[in-house]
Coordinates of C-alpha atoms in Angstrom, one line a residue:
Chain A
E247 CA 96.5 29.0 111.9
D248 CA 94.8 28.0 108.7
Q249 CA 97.0 28.0 105.6
V250 CA 96.4 27.5 101.9
T251 CA 99.2 27.3 99.3
Q252 CA 98.7 27.0 95.6
S253 CA 101.2 25.8 93.0
P254 CA 102.5 26.6 90.5
E255 CA 102.3 30.4 90.7
A256 CA 102.0 30.6 87.0
L257 CA 101.3 27.9 84.3
R258 CA 101.6 28.3 80.6
L259 CA 100.0 25.7 78.4
Q260 CA 99.4 25.1 74.7
E261 CA 95.8 24.7 73.6
G262 CA 94.9 21.1 74.2
E263 CA 97.7 20.4 76.6
S264 CA 96.1 19.0 79.8
S265 CA 97.5 19.8 83.3
S266 CA 96.7 20.2 86.9
L267 CA 96.8 23.0 89.5
N268 CA 97.5 22.1 93.1
C269 CA 96.1 23.5 96.4
S270 CA 97.6 22.4 99.6
Y271 CA 95.8 23.2 102.8
T272 CA 96.3 23.1 106.6
V273 CA 92.9 23.7 108.1
S274 CA 91.4 22.6 111.3
G275 CA 88.1 20.9 110.7
L276 CA 87.7 21.5 107.0
R277 CA 84.1 22.6 106.2
G278 CA 84.7 23.1 102.5
L279 CA 87.3 23.6 99.8
F280 CA 86.4 26.1 97.2
W281 CA 87.7 26.9 93.7
Y282 CA 87.2 30.2 92.0
R283 CA 88.1 31.6 88.6
Q284 CA 89.1 35.3 88.4
D285 CA 89.6 37.3 85.2
P286 CA 91.7 40.4 85.2
G287 CA 90.0 43.3 86.9
K288 CA 86.9 41.3 87.9
G289 CA 85.6 39.6 90.9
P290 CA 86.2 35.9 91.5
E291 CA 83.6 33.6 89.9
F292 CA 82.6 30.5 91.9
L293 CA 83.4 27.2 90.3
F294 CA 83.3 24.3 92.8
T295 CA 82.8 23.3 96.5
L296 CA 84.3 20.1 97.8
Y297 CA 83.4 18.9 101.3
S298 CA 85.1 15.6 101.9
A299 CA 88.1 13.6 100.8
G300 CA 87.5 11.6 97.7
E301 CA 84.9 14.0 96.3
E302 CA 85.1 15.1 92.7
K303 CA 83.2 17.7 90.7
E304 CA 83.3 18.5 87.0
K305 CA 82.3 21.5 84.9
E306 CA 83.2 21.5 81.2
R307 CA 87.0 21.0 80.9
L308 CA 87.5 21.4 84.6
K309 CA 87.5 18.7 87.3
A310 CA 88.2 19.3 91.0
T311 CA 89.3 16.6 93.4
L312 CA 90.0 16.6 97.1
T313 CA 92.2 14.6 99.5
K314 CA 92.8 15.1 103.2
K315 CA 95.7 17.5 102.5
E316 CA 95.3 18.9 99.0
S317 CA 92.9 19.6 96.1
F318 CA 93.6 19.5 92.4
L319 CA 92.0 21.3 89.6
H320 CA 92.5 19.3 86.4
I321 CA 92.1 21.1 83.1
T322 CA 91.5 18.8 80.2
A323 CA 92.3 20.0 76.6
P324 CA 92.3 23.7 77.7
K325 CA 91.3 26.5 75.3
P326 CA 92.6 30.1 75.3
E327 CA 89.4 31.2 77.0
D328 CA 90.4 29.1 80.1
S329 CA 93.2 31.7 80.7
A330 CA 92.6 33.3 84.1
T331 CA 93.7 33.2 87.7
Y332 CA 92.4 30.2 89.6
L333 CA 91.9 30.7 93.4
C334 CA 91.6 28.1 96.0
A335 CA 90.0 28.7 99.4
A336 CA 89.3 26.7 102.5
G337 CA 86.8 27.1 105.3
G338 CA 87.7 25.7 108.7
T339 CA 86.3 26.0 112.2
S340 CA 86.3 29.8 112.2
Y341 CA 82.7 29.9 111.1
G342 CA 82.0 31.9 108.0
K343 CA 85.7 32.7 107.2
L344 CA 87.7 31.5 104.2
T345 CA 91.4 31.3 103.9
F346 CA 92.6 32.0 100.3
G347 CA 95.7 30.8 98.5
Q348 CA 97.6 33.3 96.4
G349 CA 96.3 31.9 93.1
T350 CA 97.7 30.3 90.0
I351 CA 97.8 32.4 86.8
L352 CA 96.9 30.1 83.9
T353 CA 97.8 31.2 80.3
V354 CA 96.7 29.0 77.4
H355 CA 98.3 29.8 74.1
P356 CA 96.5 29.0 70.8
Chain B
D288 CA 68.7 39.1 88.3
G289 CA 70.2 38.4 91.8
G290 CA 73.7 39.5 92.5
I291 CA 76.2 41.8 94.2
T292 CA 76.9 45.3 93.0
Q293 CA 79.9 47.4 94.0
S294 CA 80.3 51.0 93.1
P295 CA 82.2 52.8 91.8
K296 CA 84.3 50.5 89.6
Y297 CA 87.3 53.0 89.9
L298 CA 87.9 55.4 92.7
F299 CA 90.6 58.0 93.0
R300 CA 91.4 59.9 96.2
K301 CA 94.0 62.1 97.7
E302 CA 96.0 60.9 100.6
G303 CA 94.5 61.9 103.9
Q304 CA 90.9 61.6 102.7
N305 CA 88.4 59.0 103.9
V306 CA 86.5 57.2 101.2
T307 CA 83.5 54.9 101.3
L308 CA 83.0 51.9 99.0
S309 CA 79.5 50.6 98.4
C310 CA 78.4 47.0 98.4
E311 CA 74.8 46.0 97.8
Q312 CA 73.3 42.5 97.4
N313 CA 69.9 41.2 96.5
L314 CA 70.6 37.5 97.1
N315 CA 69.0 37.6 100.6
H316 CA 72.2 36.5 102.1
D317 CA 72.9 37.0 105.8
A318 CA 76.6 37.1 105.7
M319 CA 78.7 39.7 103.9
Y320 CA 82.5 40.2 103.6
W321 CA 85.1 42.7 102.5
Y322 CA 88.4 41.6 101.0
R323 CA 91.5 43.4 99.8
Q324 CA 93.5 42.0 96.9
D325 CA 97.0 43.2 96.0
P326 CA 99.1 42.0 93.0
G327 CA 100.5 38.5 93.5
Q328 CA 98.7 38.0 96.8
G329 CA 95.6 36.1 97.7
L330 CA 92.4 37.7 99.1
R331 CA 92.8 39.1 102.6
L332 CA 89.8 39.5 104.8
I333 CA 89.1 43.0 106.2
Y334 CA 85.7 42.7 107.9
Y335 CA 82.8 40.4 107.8
S336 CA 79.2 40.4 109.1
Q337 CA 77.1 37.4 109.8
I338 CA 74.0 39.4 110.6
V339 CA 72.5 42.9 110.6
N340 CA 74.0 45.2 113.2
D341 CA 76.9 42.9 113.9
F342 CA 80.4 42.6 112.3
Q343 CA 83.8 41.3 113.1
K344 CA 87.3 42.3 112.3
G345 CA 89.2 40.1 109.8
D346 CA 92.9 39.7 109.4
I347 CA 93.7 43.3 108.2
A348 CA 91.0 45.6 109.8
E349 CA 93.3 48.4 110.8
G350 CA 92.5 51.6 109.0
Y351 CA 89.1 50.4 107.9
S352 CA 85.6 50.7 109.2
V353 CA 82.2 49.1 108.3
S354 CA 78.5 49.3 109.1
R355 CA 75.7 46.8 108.6
E356 CA 72.4 48.6 109.1
K357 CA 70.6 46.7 106.4
K358 CA 70.8 43.1 105.3
E359 CA 71.4 44.2 101.7
S360 CA 74.2 46.7 102.3
F361 CA 77.7 46.5 103.8
P362 CA 79.7 49.7 103.1
L363 CA 83.4 49.9 103.7
T364 CA 85.2 53.1 104.7
V365 CA 88.9 53.4 104.0
T366 CA 90.2 55.9 106.5
S367 CA 93.2 58.1 106.4
A368 CA 94.8 55.8 109.0
Q369 CA 95.2 53.0 106.4
K370 CA 98.8 53.2 105.4
N371 CA 98.6 51.6 101.9
P372 CA 95.0 52.0 100.7
T373 CA 95.7 51.5 97.0
A374 CA 94.3 48.1 96.1
F375 CA 91.4 46.1 94.6
Y376 CA 88.5 45.8 97.0
L377 CA 86.1 42.9 96.8
C378 CA 82.8 42.4 98.5
A379 CA 81.2 39.0 98.9
S380 CA 78.1 37.5 100.4
A381 CA 77.0 34.0 101.5
D382 CA 74.0 32.1 102.9
P383 CA 75.6 30.0 105.6
T384 CA 72.3 28.0 106.2
I385 CA 72.4 26.5 102.7
R386 CA 76.0 26.3 101.5
N387 CA 78.3 26.9 104.4
Y388 CA 80.9 29.4 103.4
E389 CA 80.1 29.4 99.7
Q390 CA 80.8 33.0 99.0
Y391 CA 79.8 35.0 95.9
F392 CA 81.7 38.0 94.8
G393 CA 80.9 41.4 93.4
P394 CA 82.8 43.0 90.5
G395 CA 85.2 44.9 92.7
T396 CA 86.3 48.5 93.2
R397 CA 89.8 49.6 92.3
L398 CA 90.9 52.3 94.7
T399 CA 93.9 54.5 93.9
V400 CA 95.2 57.0 96.5
T401 CA 97.8 59.5 95.6

């Protein structure tokens, strides 16, 4: 059974304090590892797709990396507007299906 | 603008009533999905459809039903058999021929059953 676990459950940072969110996955035949951002009361917003170990993608203050067992979302010099829940999801051999982690709630204080 | 719309944003129903949530997309995506989100939990898959007139149960399909008569539309019915229907419901779509599994989400419908 595919599993995705995110840590920590919640992370509080000061503005400018860089950190990382972790996503550990156990998926047969990984077809893609996905990161989403979700604001309260809204649908998840797509951020990144990573397909193979060693791959990295960046967008503004965010950088996602992938190994064979986990993915990291690095946040450099965060701002209060980066506060949100960050979701990780993995696609395996069950075509078309994603398994989601429970999310990390990020709060950035000014 | 291409995107996914869900309506209504908030929905209130009495226990024992069936309710249908709307999901429409104009992204020309073949695949569509319904998820349920509860506080502190990840997204759980209810039903998904890879093509018109075909759909499969997800991990928590009991008490729900769907139809896929048009490519653009994938309505979800929450029946009275669903024991805990109060939740945030999310619809998503994907084009598996271009970006395998890369799903895009609608704004969600918050259903409250009392």
